[in-house]
Short mmCIF file of C-alpha atoms and ligand atoms in Angstrom, two decimals:
data_model
loop_
_atom_site.label_atom_id
_atom_site.label_comp_id
_atom_site.label_asym_id
_atom_site.label_seq_id
_atom_site.Cartn_x
_atom_site.Cartn_y
_atom_site.Cartn_z
CA MET A 937 -24.22 -14.23 36.35
CA ALA A 938 -25.18 -13.31 32.79
CA ARG A 939 -28.61 -11.74 32.31
CA PHE A 940 -31.09 -14.05 30.63
CA PHE A 941 -34.18 -12.78 28.81
CA ARG A 942 -37.43 -14.58 28.12
CA GLU A 943 -40.63 -14.02 26.15
CA GLU A 944 -42.09 -11.53 28.70
CA ASP A 945 -38.98 -9.31 28.42
CA GLY A 946 -39.62 -8.33 24.79
CA ASP A 947 -42.39 -6.14 23.34
CA THR A 948 -42.85 -6.52 19.59
CA ASN A 949 -45.28 -3.56 19.49
CA LEU A 950 -42.23 -1.33 19.57
CA LEU A 951 -41.26 -2.64 16.10
CA LYS A 952 -44.76 -2.10 14.74
CA GLN A 953 -44.22 1.64 15.14
CA LYS A 954 -40.92 1.50 13.23
CA LYS A 955 -39.88 0.92 9.64
CA VAL A 956 -37.91 -2.29 9.54
CA ALA A 957 -35.57 -3.35 6.74
CA LEU A 958 -33.64 -6.57 6.27
CA ILE A 959 -30.37 -5.84 4.53
CA GLY A 960 -29.57 -9.12 2.79
CA TYR A 961 -31.82 -12.09 2.02
CA GLY A 962 -29.38 -14.98 2.25
CA ASN A 963 -29.72 -17.93 4.62
CA MET A 964 -30.21 -16.00 7.85
CA GLY A 965 -31.90 -13.04 6.14
CA ARG A 966 -34.67 -15.24 4.76
CA ALA A 967 -35.22 -17.15 8.02
CA LEU A 968 -35.45 -13.95 10.09
CA ALA A 969 -37.62 -12.17 7.49
CA LEU A 970 -40.18 -14.99 7.45
CA ASN A 971 -40.20 -15.20 11.25
CA LEU A 972 -40.63 -11.43 11.61
CA ARG A 973 -43.54 -11.45 9.20
CA ASP A 974 -45.22 -14.33 10.99
CA SER A 975 -44.88 -12.28 14.20
CA GLY A 976 -46.82 -9.46 12.57
CA ILE A 977 -43.88 -7.17 11.75
CA ARG A 978 -43.89 -5.50 8.35
CA ALA A 979 -40.41 -5.38 6.85
CA VAL A 980 -38.89 -4.61 3.48
CA VAL A 981 -35.88 -6.39 1.99
CA GLY A 982 -32.81 -4.68 0.55
CA ASN A 983 -30.75 -6.88 -1.74
CA VAL A 984 -28.83 -6.68 -5.02
CA GLU A 985 -30.90 -7.75 -8.03
CA ASP A 986 -30.22 -11.48 -8.31
CA ILE A 987 -31.64 -14.85 -7.28
CA TYR A 988 -31.81 -13.83 -3.59
CA ALA A 989 -33.92 -10.81 -4.55
CA GLU A 990 -36.12 -13.05 -6.71
CA ARG A 991 -36.54 -15.46 -3.83
CA ALA A 992 -37.56 -12.62 -1.52
CA ARG A 993 -40.15 -11.44 -4.05
CA ALA A 994 -41.43 -14.99 -4.49
CA ASP A 995 -41.82 -15.11 -0.69
CA GLY A 996 -44.02 -12.01 -0.94
CA PHE A 997 -41.62 -9.30 0.30
CA ASP A 998 -41.24 -5.79 -1.02
CA VAL A 999 -37.67 -5.89 -2.40
CA MET A 1000 -35.54 -2.90 -3.31
CA SER A 1001 -31.90 -1.83 -3.57
CA ILE A 1002 -29.95 -1.83 -0.30
CA ASP A 1003 -29.56 1.96 -0.12
CA ARG A 1004 -33.28 2.54 -0.78
CA ALA A 1005 -34.26 0.02 1.90
CA ALA A 1006 -31.88 1.69 4.34
CA GLN A 1007 -33.12 5.20 3.50
CA GLY A 1008 -36.68 4.37 4.45
CA ALA A 1009 -35.89 2.38 7.59
CA ASN A 1010 -35.34 3.13 11.29
CA VAL A 1011 -34.39 -0.42 12.23
CA MET A 1012 -31.97 -2.21 9.93
CA LEU A 1013 -31.11 -5.87 10.35
CA MET A 1014 -27.64 -6.33 8.88
CA LEU A 1015 -27.73 -9.72 7.16
CA VAL A 1016 -25.21 -9.66 4.35
CA SER A 1017 -22.12 -11.89 4.55
CA ASP A 1018 -19.74 -10.68 7.23
CA GLU A 1019 -16.76 -10.17 4.90
CA VAL A 1020 -18.68 -7.92 2.47
CA MET A 1021 -20.61 -6.04 5.17
CA PRO A 1022 -18.04 -3.25 5.84
CA ARG A 1023 -18.10 -2.11 2.20
CA ILE A 1024 -21.89 -2.30 1.96
CA TYR A 1025 -22.21 -0.42 5.24
CA LEU A 1026 -19.84 2.33 4.14
CA GLU A 1027 -21.28 2.83 0.66
CA MET A 1028 -24.99 2.16 1.15
CA ILE A 1029 -25.97 2.27 4.81
CA ALA A 1030 -23.82 4.91 6.54
CA PRO A 1031 -24.95 7.80 4.25
CA THR A 1032 -28.60 7.08 5.10
CA LEU A 1033 -28.30 6.95 8.90
CA LYS A 1034 -30.44 9.34 10.96
CA ARG A 1035 -30.73 10.10 14.66
CA GLY A 1036 -32.86 7.41 16.33
CA ASP A 1037 -31.99 4.67 13.82
CA ALA A 1038 -30.97 1.25 15.08
CA LEU A 1039 -28.54 -1.16 13.46
CA VAL A 1040 -29.16 -4.77 14.42
CA PHE A 1041 -26.38 -7.30 13.84
CA ALA A 1042 -26.80 -11.10 13.76
CA ALA A 1043 -23.06 -11.44 14.43
CA ALA A 1044 -20.95 -8.94 16.36
CA TYR A 1045 -17.89 -9.62 14.18
CA ASN A 1046 -17.64 -6.38 12.16
CA VAL A 1047 -18.36 -4.05 15.06
CA ALA A 1048 -16.21 -5.96 17.53
CA PHE A 1049 -13.15 -5.94 15.23
CA GLY A 1050 -13.63 -2.31 14.18
CA PHE A 1051 -14.56 -2.87 10.51
CA ILE A 1052 -17.85 -1.02 11.06
CA GLU A 1053 -17.91 2.09 13.26
CA PRO A 1054 -21.44 3.49 13.36
CA PRO A 1055 -21.90 7.17 14.28
CA ALA A 1056 -22.63 8.15 17.89
CA PHE A 1057 -26.29 9.03 17.23
CA VAL A 1058 -27.28 5.49 16.20
CA ASP A 1059 -28.25 2.51 18.40
CA VAL A 1060 -26.05 -0.51 17.77
CA VAL A 1061 -27.52 -3.80 18.96
CA MET A 1062 -27.00 -7.50 18.45
CA VAL A 1063 -29.38 -10.44 18.19
CA ALA A 1064 -27.06 -13.31 17.33
CA PRO A 1065 -28.80 -16.67 16.95
CA ARG A 1066 -26.95 -19.69 18.36
CA MET A 1067 -28.57 -21.74 15.64
CA VAL A 1068 -28.08 -22.29 11.93
CA SER A 1069 -30.55 -20.45 9.70
CA ALA A 1070 -32.60 -23.55 8.78
CA GLY A 1071 -33.05 -24.27 12.50
CA VAL A 1072 -34.09 -20.66 13.13
CA ARG A 1073 -37.04 -21.11 10.78
CA GLU A 1074 -37.85 -24.72 11.71
CA ARG A 1075 -37.93 -24.01 15.42
CA PHE A 1076 -40.08 -20.93 14.90
CA LEU A 1077 -42.60 -22.98 12.94
CA LYS A 1078 -42.66 -25.59 15.70
CA GLY A 1079 -43.18 -22.83 18.29
CA GLU A 1080 -39.94 -23.77 20.03
CA GLY A 1081 -37.63 -20.75 19.73
CA PHE A 1082 -33.84 -20.77 19.68
CA LEU A 1083 -31.16 -19.37 21.94
CA SER A 1084 -29.54 -16.05 21.03
CA PHE A 1085 -26.87 -13.79 22.42
CA VAL A 1086 -28.19 -10.24 22.70
CA GLY A 1087 -26.20 -7.11 23.37
CA VAL A 1088 -26.04 -3.36 23.07
CA GLU A 1089 -22.85 -1.74 21.85
CA ARG A 1090 -24.33 1.75 21.83
CA ASP A 1091 -27.53 3.06 23.38
CA ALA A 1092 -27.90 6.45 21.69
CA SER A 1093 -31.68 6.60 22.01
CA GLY A 1094 -31.98 5.26 25.54
CA ALA A 1095 -34.16 2.44 24.15
CA ALA A 1096 -31.54 0.20 22.52
CA TRP A 1097 -32.20 -2.74 24.85
CA GLU A 1098 -35.93 -2.53 24.14
CA THR A 1099 -35.17 -2.68 20.41
CA ALA A 1100 -32.81 -5.66 20.82
CA LEU A 1101 -35.37 -7.57 22.88
CA ALA A 1102 -38.24 -6.66 20.55
CA VAL A 1103 -36.25 -8.05 17.61
CA ALA A 1104 -35.22 -11.13 19.60
CA LYS A 1105 -38.86 -11.79 20.43
CA ALA A 1106 -40.20 -11.09 16.94
CA VAL A 1107 -37.72 -13.43 15.25
CA GLY A 1108 -38.78 -16.15 17.69
CA SER A 1109 -35.70 -16.38 19.88
CA LEU A 1110 -37.15 -15.48 23.28
CA LYS A 1111 -39.28 -18.63 23.45
CA ALA A 1112 -35.97 -20.37 24.14
CA GLY A 1113 -34.30 -17.31 25.66
CA ALA A 1114 -31.50 -14.83 25.06
CA LEU A 1115 -28.30 -14.35 27.00
CA ALA A 1116 -26.84 -10.85 27.42
CA MET A 1117 -23.35 -10.60 25.98
CA SER A 1118 -20.89 -7.92 24.89
CA PHE A 1119 -20.15 -7.59 21.17
CA GLU A 1120 -16.50 -8.46 21.77
CA GLN A 1121 -17.23 -11.62 23.68
CA GLU A 1122 -19.82 -12.84 21.19
CA ALA A 1123 -17.43 -12.37 18.28
CA GLU A 1124 -14.50 -14.01 20.05
CA LEU A 1125 -16.50 -16.92 21.41
CA ASP A 1126 -18.12 -17.63 18.05
CA LEU A 1127 -14.78 -17.65 16.22
CA PHE A 1128 -13.08 -19.71 18.89
CA VAL A 1129 -15.69 -22.45 18.89
CA GLN A 1130 -15.29 -22.66 15.10
CA GLN A 1131 -11.50 -22.46 15.01
CA GLY A 1132 -10.50 -24.13 18.27
CA PHE A 1133 -13.19 -26.60 19.25
CA MET A 1134 -14.53 -27.62 15.81
CA THR A 1135 -11.08 -27.77 14.24
CA ALA A 1136 -9.82 -30.00 17.04
CA LEU A 1137 -12.85 -32.22 16.47
CA TYR A 1138 -12.09 -32.49 12.73
CA GLN A 1139 -8.48 -33.40 13.52
CA LEU A 1140 -9.62 -35.94 16.07
CA LEU A 1141 -11.95 -37.59 13.57
CA ASN A 1142 -9.32 -37.73 10.83
CA ILE A 1143 -6.54 -38.98 13.08
CA THR A 1144 -8.79 -41.62 14.64
CA ALA A 1145 -10.17 -42.81 11.29
CA ALA A 1146 -6.70 -43.07 9.69
CA MET A 1147 -5.22 -44.86 12.71
CA LEU A 1148 -8.00 -47.43 12.95
CA VAL A 1149 -7.95 -48.22 9.23
CA GLU A 1150 -4.16 -48.57 9.41
CA ARG A 1151 -4.66 -51.11 12.22
CA GLY A 1152 -6.95 -53.20 10.01
CA TYR A 1153 -10.46 -52.18 11.01
CA PRO A 1154 -12.88 -52.00 8.05
CA PRO A 1155 -13.24 -48.36 6.91
CA GLU A 1156 -17.03 -48.68 6.78
CA ALA A 1157 -17.12 -49.90 10.39
CA VAL A 1158 -14.80 -47.08 11.45
CA CYS A 1159 -16.93 -44.37 9.82
CA ALA A 1160 -20.14 -45.88 11.17
CA GLU A 1161 -18.68 -46.20 14.67
CA LEU A 1162 -17.34 -42.64 14.65
CA TYR A 1163 -20.35 -40.70 13.38
CA LEU A 1164 -22.30 -42.19 10.47
CA SER A 1165 -24.42 -44.44 12.66
CA GLY A 1166 -25.93 -41.26 14.08
CA GLU A 1167 -25.03 -42.30 17.65
CA LEU A 1168 -22.68 -39.34 18.12
CA ALA A 1169 -25.33 -36.93 16.81
CA TYR A 1170 -27.87 -38.47 19.20
CA ILE A 1171 -25.52 -38.09 22.17
CA ILE A 1172 -24.80 -34.44 21.33
CA GLU A 1173 -28.47 -33.69 20.80
CA LYS A 1174 -29.38 -35.29 24.14
CA ALA A 1175 -26.54 -33.41 25.86
CA GLY A 1176 -28.09 -30.19 24.50
CA GLN A 1177 -31.42 -31.15 26.05
CA VAL A 1178 -30.55 -32.72 29.42
CA GLY A 1179 -26.88 -31.80 29.92
CA LEU A 1180 -23.73 -33.77 29.19
CA ALA A 1181 -23.51 -35.14 32.74
CA GLU A 1182 -26.99 -36.64 32.77
CA GLN A 1183 -26.65 -37.92 29.22
CA ALA A 1184 -23.37 -39.66 30.10
CA GLN A 1185 -25.15 -41.67 32.79
CA THR A 1186 -27.27 -43.43 30.17
CA HIS A 1187 -24.14 -45.15 28.83
CA SER A 1188 -23.11 -48.59 30.09
CA LEU A 1189 -20.92 -48.75 33.19
CA THR A 1190 -18.14 -50.19 30.99
CA ALA A 1191 -18.34 -47.07 28.84
CA GLN A 1192 -18.47 -44.73 31.83
CA TYR A 1193 -15.53 -46.44 33.51
CA GLY A 1194 -13.52 -46.45 30.25
CA VAL A 1195 -14.06 -42.76 29.60
CA LEU A 1196 -13.24 -41.65 33.11
CA ALA A 1197 -10.24 -43.96 33.51
CA ARG A 1198 -8.68 -42.62 30.28
CA TYR A 1199 -9.64 -38.97 30.69
CA GLU A 1200 -6.27 -37.87 32.07
CA HIS A 1201 -4.39 -39.39 29.10
CA PHE A 1202 -5.44 -36.37 27.07
CA SER A 1203 -4.74 -33.62 29.59
CA GLU A 1204 -1.72 -32.51 27.56
CA PRO A 1205 -0.47 -28.97 28.39
CA LYS A 1206 0.54 -28.66 24.73
CA PHE A 1207 -3.08 -29.04 23.65
CA LYS A 1208 -4.14 -26.19 25.93
CA ARG A 1209 -1.28 -24.03 24.61
CA GLN A 1210 -2.40 -24.67 21.03
CA MET A 1211 -5.97 -23.72 21.89
CA MET A 1212 -4.76 -20.59 23.71
CA SER A 1213 -2.74 -19.47 20.71
CA ILE A 1214 -5.85 -19.74 18.51
CA LEU A 1215 -7.82 -17.70 21.04
CA GLU A 1216 -5.05 -15.08 21.25
CA GLU A 1217 -4.97 -14.63 17.46
CA ILE A 1218 -8.70 -14.08 17.53
CA ARG A 1219 -8.59 -11.64 20.47
CA ASP A 1220 -5.71 -9.53 19.13
CA GLY A 1221 -7.42 -9.18 15.73
CA THR A 1222 -4.87 -11.21 13.73
CA PHE A 1223 -7.52 -13.59 12.40
CA ALA A 1224 -9.94 -10.79 11.47
CA GLN A 1225 -7.18 -8.94 9.60
CA ASN A 1226 -6.09 -12.11 7.76
CA TRP A 1227 -9.69 -12.81 6.75
CA ALA A 1228 -10.17 -9.21 5.53
CA ASN A 1229 -7.00 -9.54 3.39
CA GLU A 1230 -8.20 -12.89 2.11
CA TYR A 1231 -11.49 -11.30 0.98
CA SER A 1232 -9.74 -8.35 -0.73
CA ASN A 1233 -7.40 -10.72 -2.58
CA GLY A 1234 -10.21 -12.95 -3.92
CA TYR A 1235 -9.92 -15.76 -1.34
CA PRO A 1236 -6.66 -17.41 -2.60
CA ARG A 1237 -6.03 -19.37 0.61
CA LEU A 1238 -9.63 -20.38 1.12
CA LYS A 1239 -9.68 -21.85 -2.40
CA GLU A 1240 -6.51 -23.79 -1.66
CA TYR A 1241 -7.89 -25.06 1.68
CA LEU A 1242 -11.14 -26.15 0.03
CA GLU A 1243 -9.20 -28.06 -2.63
CA ARG A 1244 -7.23 -29.77 0.14
CA LEU A 1245 -10.40 -30.53 2.06
CA ALA A 1246 -11.92 -32.21 -1.00
CA ARG A 1247 -8.96 -34.61 -1.03
CA TRP A 1248 -9.23 -35.70 2.62
CA PRO A 1249 -9.08 -39.53 2.61
CA THR A 1250 -11.91 -39.61 5.15
CA TRP A 1251 -14.39 -38.49 2.46
CA GLU A 1252 -13.73 -41.56 0.35
CA MET A 1253 -14.37 -43.74 3.39
CA GLU A 1254 -17.42 -41.68 4.21
CA ARG A 1255 -18.86 -42.06 0.71
CA ARG A 1256 -18.32 -45.82 0.71
CA THR A 1257 -19.91 -46.16 4.13
CA MET A 1258 -22.89 -44.04 3.17
CA LYS A 1259 -23.39 -46.20 0.09
CA LEU A 1260 -23.40 -49.27 2.24
CA LEU A 1261 -25.71 -47.86 4.89
CA ALA A 1262 -28.15 -46.03 2.66
CA GLY A 1263 -28.31 -48.38 -0.35
CA GLU A 1264 -26.72 -47.75 -3.74
CA ALA A 1265 -29.36 -45.48 -5.28
CA SER A 1266 -29.67 -42.86 -2.55
CA ALA A 1267 -25.92 -42.99 -1.86
CA ALA A 1268 -25.14 -42.16 -5.49
CA HIS A 1269 -27.42 -39.16 -5.09
CA LYS A 1270 -25.60 -38.01 -1.94
CA GLU A 1271 -22.22 -38.51 -3.64
CA GLU A 1272 -23.31 -36.19 -6.43
CA ASP A 1273 -24.37 -33.54 -3.89
CA THR A 1274 -21.05 -33.78 -2.06
CA GLN A 1275 -19.08 -33.36 -5.29
CA ARG A 1276 -21.15 -30.34 -6.22
CA ARG A 1277 -20.25 -28.61 -2.93
CA TYR A 1278 -16.58 -28.40 -3.82
P1 LIG B 2492 -25.41 -15.65 3.32
O1 LIG B 2492 -24.10 -15.86 2.67
O2 LIG B 2492 -26.40 -16.74 3.31
O3 LIG B 2492 -26.16 -14.38 2.74
C1 LIG B 2492 -25.45 -13.40 2.25
C2 LIG B 2492 -26.29 -12.17 1.92
O4 LIG B 2492 -25.30 -11.19 1.64
C3 LIG B 2492 -27.16 -12.32 0.70
O5 LIG B 2492 -28.28 -11.49 0.77
C4 LIG B 2492 -26.20 -11.85 -0.39
O6 LIG B 2492 -26.88 -11.31 -1.49
C5 LIG B 2492 -25.49 -10.72 0.32
N1 LIG B 2492 -24.20 -10.47 -0.33
C6 LIG B 2492 -23.13 -11.28 -0.42
N2 LIG B 2492 -22.14 -10.70 -1.12
C7 LIG B 2492 -22.62 -9.48 -1.49
C8 LIG B 2492 -22.07 -8.40 -2.21
N3 LIG B 2492 -20.83 -8.44 -2.70
N4 LIG B 2492 -22.85 -7.31 -2.40
C9 LIG B 2492 -24.12 -7.23 -1.89
N5 LIG B 2492 -24.70 -8.24 -1.19
C10 LIG B 2492 -23.94 -9.33 -0.98
O7 LIG B 2492 -25.06 -15.15 4.79
P2 LIG B 2492 -25.73 -15.61 6.15
O8 LIG B 2492 -27.20 -15.48 6.02
O9 LIG B 2492 -25.16 -16.91 6.56
O10 LIG B 2492 -25.16 -14.52 7.18
C11 LIG B 2492 -25.80 -13.26 7.39
C12 LIG B 2492 -25.46 -12.81 8.82
O11 LIG B 2492 -26.04 -13.72 9.75
C13 LIG B 2492 -23.96 -12.77 9.10
O12 LIG B 2492 -23.69 -11.69 9.94
C14 LIG B 2492 -23.73 -14.09 9.84
O13 LIG B 2492 -22.61 -14.07 10.68
C15 LIG B 2492 -25.03 -14.16 10.66
N6 LIG B 2492 -25.34 -15.50 11.14
C16 LIG B 2492 -25.55 -16.52 10.25
C17 LIG B 2492 -25.84 -17.80 10.69
C18 LIG B 2492 -26.14 -18.92 9.73
O14 LIG B 2492 -26.46 -20.03 10.18
N7 LIG B 2492 -26.07 -18.72 8.42
C19 LIG B 2492 -25.88 -18.11 12.14
C20 LIG B 2492 -25.73 -16.95 12.99
C21 LIG B 2492 -25.44 -15.70 12.49
P3 LIG B 2492 -26.43 -11.66 -2.99
O15 LIG B 2492 -25.73 -12.97 -3.01
O16 LIG B 2492 -27.72 -11.62 -3.68
O17 LIG B 2492 -25.50 -10.59 -3.36
#
């Protein structure tokens, strides 16, 4: 059984004796920086001089260049985007590393796939929130905490676990708890849920919406029934709180019978094979290599995919439904926001 850590397992005093730097002040960087500060940990921010640096200053942090922040720190939270991290590490972090330093990753990706190989005298730990950055801050403010995966890739000092748990506690995770995990498994699991599970869900939504509209159901009713009513979000949220099994029992008997009677219709071996091939390409490093090439070439495929995504027919249905459900004025506002994203 995986080890599970709680509030009493972490000691934030350990961080008070260290110099802590956040490398990167993007979405997760900001959320973790604010949480650390509210837990009484002094930390500086290393970021390039731009709006993120300005935002960090406006939030009251001492902001400096990445290499300067790294030079003065013993504990560095690595919070720049994963695809740029190897270059930043090599040019600005690696030359500053000293015996006893600890590198803390919020995603195991770069270490697990060998893009970052820290020297043997440095602790390499992970505190990877299972929560989007906005939730990391919101839950902290509500005193609720959020689940993390924590791990130690290298324990050079003999105190790497203590550092990981101190960080997990100080950023507010241990109120909900942290599950011990290897770097490899965290990276693979994270990618697979995005690429296997979420992608299958997107396909399912698009196929279902197109099929139902083709069979004459009003697009607005289809979108509302599928997810815009908020029922699906409610079910998922409840499942996260009480478990899927217990949540399912709150549905009508007709619904329960229907789901269980049809369940085997979808037990296609082909589906499992497709999922396995996605997992294999993650585990053998094919995906990580493709994504590294994509970054070095200026994201040509990502741009193409995003253009294609913007043309998905479901969005038009979604926009119309949102207009209907939310009223013209606020829907027009949302439509503008959606267009801006692409
Ligand atoms: P963001 O994209 O929000 O932040 C990116 C940070 O990287 C900014 O500080 C940005 O600074 C910096 N950056 C980007 N490009 C460059 C560059 N070329 N040179 C120097 N700095 C650069 O990333 P996230 O906060 O989402 O992710 C940070 C880490 O947290 C990642 O490891 C991610 O996997 C992990 N994580 C994120 C979650 C989330 O919900 N966002 C959830 C769980 C883990 P600037 O733009 O000023 O250059």
